Short mmCIF file of C-alpha atoms in Angstrom, two decimals:
data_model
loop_
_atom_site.label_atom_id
_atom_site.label_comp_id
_atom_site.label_asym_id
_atom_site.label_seq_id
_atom_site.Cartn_x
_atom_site.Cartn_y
_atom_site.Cartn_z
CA UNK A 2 -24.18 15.78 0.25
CA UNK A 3 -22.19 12.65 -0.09
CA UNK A 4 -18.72 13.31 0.72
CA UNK A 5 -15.57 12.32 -1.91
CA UNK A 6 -12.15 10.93 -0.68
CA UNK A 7 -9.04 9.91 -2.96
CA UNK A 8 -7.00 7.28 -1.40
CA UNK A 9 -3.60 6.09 -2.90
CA UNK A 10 -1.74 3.41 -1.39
CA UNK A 11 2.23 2.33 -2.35
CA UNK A 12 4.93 0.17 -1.33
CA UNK A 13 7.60 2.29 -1.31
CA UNK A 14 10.59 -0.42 -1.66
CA UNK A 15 12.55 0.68 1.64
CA UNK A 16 15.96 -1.43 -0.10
CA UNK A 17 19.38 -0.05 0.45
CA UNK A 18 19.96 -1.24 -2.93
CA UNK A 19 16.71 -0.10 -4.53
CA UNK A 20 18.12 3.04 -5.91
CA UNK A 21 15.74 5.56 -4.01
CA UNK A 22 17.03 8.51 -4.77
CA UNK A 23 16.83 8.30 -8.53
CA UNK A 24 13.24 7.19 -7.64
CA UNK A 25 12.35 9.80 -5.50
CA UNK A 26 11.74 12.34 -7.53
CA UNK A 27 9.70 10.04 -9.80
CA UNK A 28 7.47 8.94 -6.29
CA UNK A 29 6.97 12.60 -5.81
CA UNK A 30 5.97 14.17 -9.06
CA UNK A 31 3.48 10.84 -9.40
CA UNK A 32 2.15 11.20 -6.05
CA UNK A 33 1.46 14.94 -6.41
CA UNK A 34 -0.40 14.41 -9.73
CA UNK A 35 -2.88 12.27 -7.98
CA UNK A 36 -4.10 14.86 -5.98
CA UNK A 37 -5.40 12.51 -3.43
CA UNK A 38 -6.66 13.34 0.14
CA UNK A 39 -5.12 9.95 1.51
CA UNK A 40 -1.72 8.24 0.76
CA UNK A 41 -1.02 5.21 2.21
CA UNK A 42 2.65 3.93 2.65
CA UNK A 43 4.44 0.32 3.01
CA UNK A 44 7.97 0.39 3.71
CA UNK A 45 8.91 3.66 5.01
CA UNK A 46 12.22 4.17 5.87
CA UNK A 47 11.81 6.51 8.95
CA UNK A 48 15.13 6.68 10.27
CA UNK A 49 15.90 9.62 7.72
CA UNK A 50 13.82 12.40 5.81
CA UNK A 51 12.29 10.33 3.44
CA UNK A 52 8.56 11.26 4.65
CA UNK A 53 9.52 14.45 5.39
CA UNK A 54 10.81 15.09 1.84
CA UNK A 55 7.61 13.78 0.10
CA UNK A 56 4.82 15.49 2.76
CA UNK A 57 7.21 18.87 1.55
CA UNK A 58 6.24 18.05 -2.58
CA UNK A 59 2.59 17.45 -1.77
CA UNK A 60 2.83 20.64 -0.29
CA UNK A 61 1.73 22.18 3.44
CA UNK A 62 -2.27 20.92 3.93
CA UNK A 63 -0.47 17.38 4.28
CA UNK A 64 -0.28 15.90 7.71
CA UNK A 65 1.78 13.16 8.50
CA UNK A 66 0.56 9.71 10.89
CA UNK A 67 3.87 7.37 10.94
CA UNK A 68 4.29 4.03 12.65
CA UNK A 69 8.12 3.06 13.32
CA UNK A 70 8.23 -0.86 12.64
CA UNK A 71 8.83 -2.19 16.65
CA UNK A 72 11.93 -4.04 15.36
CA UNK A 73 14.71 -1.75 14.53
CA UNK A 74 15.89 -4.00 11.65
CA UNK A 75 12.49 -4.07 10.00
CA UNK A 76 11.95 -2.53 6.54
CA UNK A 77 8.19 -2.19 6.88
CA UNK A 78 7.65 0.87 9.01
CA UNK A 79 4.37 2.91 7.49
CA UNK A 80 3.18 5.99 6.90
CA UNK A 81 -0.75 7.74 6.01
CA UNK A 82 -0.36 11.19 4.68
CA UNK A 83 -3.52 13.30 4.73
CA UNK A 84 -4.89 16.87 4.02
CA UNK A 85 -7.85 15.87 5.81
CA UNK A 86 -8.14 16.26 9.41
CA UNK A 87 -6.85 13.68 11.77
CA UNK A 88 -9.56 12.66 14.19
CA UNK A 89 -6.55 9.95 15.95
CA UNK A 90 -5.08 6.88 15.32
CA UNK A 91 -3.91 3.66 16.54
CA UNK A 92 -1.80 0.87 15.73
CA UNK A 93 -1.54 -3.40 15.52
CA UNK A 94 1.82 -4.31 16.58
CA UNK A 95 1.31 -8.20 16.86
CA UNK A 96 0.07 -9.34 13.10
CA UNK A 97 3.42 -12.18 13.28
CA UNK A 98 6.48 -11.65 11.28
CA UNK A 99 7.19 -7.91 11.94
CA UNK A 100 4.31 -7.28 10.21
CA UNK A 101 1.99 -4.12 11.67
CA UNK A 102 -1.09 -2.16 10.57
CA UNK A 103 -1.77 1.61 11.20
CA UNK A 104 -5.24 3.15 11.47
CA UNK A 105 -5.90 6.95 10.81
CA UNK A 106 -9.41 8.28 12.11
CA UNK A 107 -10.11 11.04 9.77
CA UNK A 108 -13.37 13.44 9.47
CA UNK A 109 -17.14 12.28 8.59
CA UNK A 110 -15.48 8.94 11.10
CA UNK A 111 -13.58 7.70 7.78
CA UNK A 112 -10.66 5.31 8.82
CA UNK A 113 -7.82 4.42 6.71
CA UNK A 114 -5.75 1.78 7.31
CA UNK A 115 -2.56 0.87 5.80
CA UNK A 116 -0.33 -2.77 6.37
CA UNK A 117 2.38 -4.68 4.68
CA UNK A 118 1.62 -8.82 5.36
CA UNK A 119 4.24 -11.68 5.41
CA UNK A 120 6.30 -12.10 2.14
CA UNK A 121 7.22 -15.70 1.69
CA UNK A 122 5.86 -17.30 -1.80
CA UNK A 123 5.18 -20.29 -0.53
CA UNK A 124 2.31 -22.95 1.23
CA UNK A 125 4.02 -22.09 4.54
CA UNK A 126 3.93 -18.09 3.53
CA UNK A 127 0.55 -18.62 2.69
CA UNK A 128 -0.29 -20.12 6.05
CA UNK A 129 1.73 -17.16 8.11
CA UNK A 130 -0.60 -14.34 6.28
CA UNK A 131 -4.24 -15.95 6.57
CA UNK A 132 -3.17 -16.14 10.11
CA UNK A 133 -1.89 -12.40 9.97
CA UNK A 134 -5.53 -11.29 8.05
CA UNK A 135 -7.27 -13.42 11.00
CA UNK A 136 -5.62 -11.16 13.44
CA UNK A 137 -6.11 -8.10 11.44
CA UNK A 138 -9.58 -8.54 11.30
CA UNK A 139 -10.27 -9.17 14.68
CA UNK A 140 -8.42 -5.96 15.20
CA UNK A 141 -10.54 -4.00 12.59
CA UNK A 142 -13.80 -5.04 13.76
CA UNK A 143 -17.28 -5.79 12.62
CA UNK A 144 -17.04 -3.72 9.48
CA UNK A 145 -21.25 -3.23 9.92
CA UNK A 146 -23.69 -0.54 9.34
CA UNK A 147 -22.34 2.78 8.48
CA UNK A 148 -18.28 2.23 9.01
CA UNK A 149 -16.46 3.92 6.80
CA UNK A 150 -13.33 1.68 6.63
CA UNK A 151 -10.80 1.66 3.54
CA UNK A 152 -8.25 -1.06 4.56
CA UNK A 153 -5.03 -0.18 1.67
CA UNK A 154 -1.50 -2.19 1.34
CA UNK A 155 0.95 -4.81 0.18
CA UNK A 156 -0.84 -7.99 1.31
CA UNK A 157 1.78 -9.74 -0.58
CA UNK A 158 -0.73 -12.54 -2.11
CA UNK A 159 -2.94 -13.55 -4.91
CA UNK A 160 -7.13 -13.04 -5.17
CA UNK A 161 -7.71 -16.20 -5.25
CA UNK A 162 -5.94 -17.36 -2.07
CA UNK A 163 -7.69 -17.37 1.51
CA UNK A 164 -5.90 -14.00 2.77
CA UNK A 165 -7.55 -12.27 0.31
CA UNK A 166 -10.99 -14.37 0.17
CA UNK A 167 -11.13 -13.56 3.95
CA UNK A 168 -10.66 -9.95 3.49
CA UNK A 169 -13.57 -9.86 0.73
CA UNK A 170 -16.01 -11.68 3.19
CA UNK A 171 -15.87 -8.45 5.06
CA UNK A 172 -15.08 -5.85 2.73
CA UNK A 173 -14.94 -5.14 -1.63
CA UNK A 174 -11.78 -4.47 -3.58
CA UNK A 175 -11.74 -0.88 -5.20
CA UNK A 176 -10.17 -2.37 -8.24
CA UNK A 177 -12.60 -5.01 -8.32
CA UNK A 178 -15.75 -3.36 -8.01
CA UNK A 179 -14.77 -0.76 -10.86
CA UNK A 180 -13.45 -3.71 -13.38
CA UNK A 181 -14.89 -6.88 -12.45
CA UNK A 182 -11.44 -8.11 -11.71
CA UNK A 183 -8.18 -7.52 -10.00
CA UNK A 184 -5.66 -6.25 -11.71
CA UNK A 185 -3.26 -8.54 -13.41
CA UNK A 186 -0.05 -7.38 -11.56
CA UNK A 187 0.84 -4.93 -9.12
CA UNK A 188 4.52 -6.59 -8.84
CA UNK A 189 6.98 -6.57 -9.66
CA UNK A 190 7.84 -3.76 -11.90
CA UNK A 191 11.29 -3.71 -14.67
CA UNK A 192 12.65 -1.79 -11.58
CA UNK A 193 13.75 -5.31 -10.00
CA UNK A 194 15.83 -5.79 -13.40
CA UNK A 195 18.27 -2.88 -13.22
CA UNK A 196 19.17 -3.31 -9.83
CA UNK A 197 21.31 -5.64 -8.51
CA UNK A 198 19.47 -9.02 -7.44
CA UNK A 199 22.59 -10.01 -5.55
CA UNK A 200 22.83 -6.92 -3.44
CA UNK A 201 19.05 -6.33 -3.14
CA UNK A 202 17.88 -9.85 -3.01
CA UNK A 203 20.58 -12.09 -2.31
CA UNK A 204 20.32 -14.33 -5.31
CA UNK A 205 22.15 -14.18 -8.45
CA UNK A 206 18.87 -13.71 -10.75
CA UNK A 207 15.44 -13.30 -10.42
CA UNK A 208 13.12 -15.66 -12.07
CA UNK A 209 11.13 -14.31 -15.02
CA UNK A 210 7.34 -13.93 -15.33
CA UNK A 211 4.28 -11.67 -15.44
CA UNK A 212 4.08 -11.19 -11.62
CA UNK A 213 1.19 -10.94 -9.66
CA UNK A 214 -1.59 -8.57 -7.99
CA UNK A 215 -0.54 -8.18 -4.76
CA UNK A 216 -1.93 -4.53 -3.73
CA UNK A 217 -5.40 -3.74 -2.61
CA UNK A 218 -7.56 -0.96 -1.62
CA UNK A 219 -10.31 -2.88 0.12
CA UNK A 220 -13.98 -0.51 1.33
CA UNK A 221 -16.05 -1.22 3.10
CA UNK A 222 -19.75 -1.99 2.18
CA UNK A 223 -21.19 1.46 3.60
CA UNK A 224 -18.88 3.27 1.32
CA UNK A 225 -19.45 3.83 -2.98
CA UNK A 226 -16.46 3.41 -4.85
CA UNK A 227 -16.83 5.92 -8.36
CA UNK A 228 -13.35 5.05 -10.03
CA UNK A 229 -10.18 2.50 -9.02
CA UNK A 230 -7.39 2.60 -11.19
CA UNK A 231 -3.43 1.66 -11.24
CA UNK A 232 -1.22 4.44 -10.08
CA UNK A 233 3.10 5.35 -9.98
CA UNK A 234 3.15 3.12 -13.17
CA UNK A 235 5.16 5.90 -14.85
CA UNK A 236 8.92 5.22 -15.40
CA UNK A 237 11.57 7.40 -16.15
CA UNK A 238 11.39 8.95 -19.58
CA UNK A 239 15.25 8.47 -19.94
CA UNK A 240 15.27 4.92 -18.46
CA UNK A 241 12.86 2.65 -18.95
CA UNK A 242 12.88 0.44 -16.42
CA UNK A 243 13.35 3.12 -13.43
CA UNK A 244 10.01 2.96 -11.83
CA UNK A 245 8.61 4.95 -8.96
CA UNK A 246 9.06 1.74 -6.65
CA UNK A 247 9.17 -2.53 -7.52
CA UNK A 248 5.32 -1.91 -6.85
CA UNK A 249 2.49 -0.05 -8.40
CA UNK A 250 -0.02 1.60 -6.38
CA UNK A 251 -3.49 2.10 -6.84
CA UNK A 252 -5.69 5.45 -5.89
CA UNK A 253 -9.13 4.82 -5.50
CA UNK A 254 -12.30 7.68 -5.44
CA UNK A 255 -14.40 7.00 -2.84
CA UNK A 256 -18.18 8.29 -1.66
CA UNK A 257 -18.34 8.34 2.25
CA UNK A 258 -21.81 9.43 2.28
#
């Protein structure tokens, strides 16, 4: 029988300014709802309970895989949360940029991976990340045969750039597959507009505009994807721009077979 797996993935917005604990609760109730087997994480902040907090409102069949970010200033620690068992994992520490990837080996050999790439909107930031996905491919592997590999994160750039075109030469886009497209933002949310730019982003305002898909669950070819859809899009029902993170996230049902 072919064997079902939800994955979610999420940036979580680790920002001293980002107003996480009015979010938290939003993060939680969202992430529970989904009822997935997998959660993915981008910018964990591990030096507190944060991870702890949200594996205790999915409840106890949650395990917890967490990779601490090498440089102790880094934002972009990460995190896999799973009710299914934990075969082992391992971890890319040298992607450029403080950027890593973790991989969780789960049952029925299904690996989950999660990253955060290079921010930097620009031809240079471009550059940096097709040189972090050439690395993180290497890393990954031949994704042949009858691996089950679901590759999640912020990848911080555009489907129709070369980070992501690379990616797609070895693997499919959940979304993608499901609606023939990406999706047409994943970031930011109105979150970035009742926070402080100053204080969170060091300039005085942030430029307007429709933002950008940025967020991926990528699969690859040995693996059926039944449904992809856009997930922690809810915002507060007494303020409307307080959203579960300045991301969405995606959850994705997937057929290991």
């Amino acid at each position: 029988m072919p064997a079902e797996v939800r994955v979610a993935t999420l940036n979580l917005f680790n920002n001293p300014h980002g107003r996480w604990a009015d979010r938290e609760p939003l993060v939680h109730e969202q992430a529970a709802a989904l009822d997935a087997d997998v959660l993915a994480f981008q910018e964990c902040d591990l030096s507190g309970d944060q991870i702890d907090r949200l594996a205790s409102a999915l409840g106890p069949s949650y395990s917890m895989v967490r990779l601490q970010n090498p440089d102790p200033s880094s934002i972009k620690s990460l995190v896999v949360v799973s009710r299914l068992p934990v075969k082992g994992d391992d971890a890319c520490l040298d992607l450029g940029s403080n950027d890593i990837a973790l991989r969780v080996r789960l049952e029925d050999d299904v690996e989950v991976i999660t990253t955060h790439l290079h921010f930097g909107p620009s031809r240079r930031g471009s550059e940096i990340r097709a040189g972090q996905v050439r690395k993180l491919l290497a890393w990954i592997g031949p994704v042949v045969g009858d691996r089950r590999v679901v590759l999640c994160g912020d990848f911080n750039a555009g489907p129709r750039g070369e980070t992501i075109k690379s990616i797609k030469q070895a693997m499919r886009s959940a979304y993608e597959v499901v609606h023939g497209d990406e999706p047409e933002s994943t970031h930011p949310t109105e979150l970035v507009r009742i926070i402080d730019p100053q204080a969170a982003f060091g300039v005085p305002v942030l430029p307007e505009g429709k933002g950008h898909a940025i967020d991926y669950v990528f699969v690859a070819p040995a693996i059926e994807v039944r449904d992809c859809r856009i997930a922690f899009d809810r915002p507060h029902p007494d303020e409307p721009g307080l959203f579960p993170s300045d991301h969405v996230g995606l959850v994705a049902d997937l057929v290991v077979s």
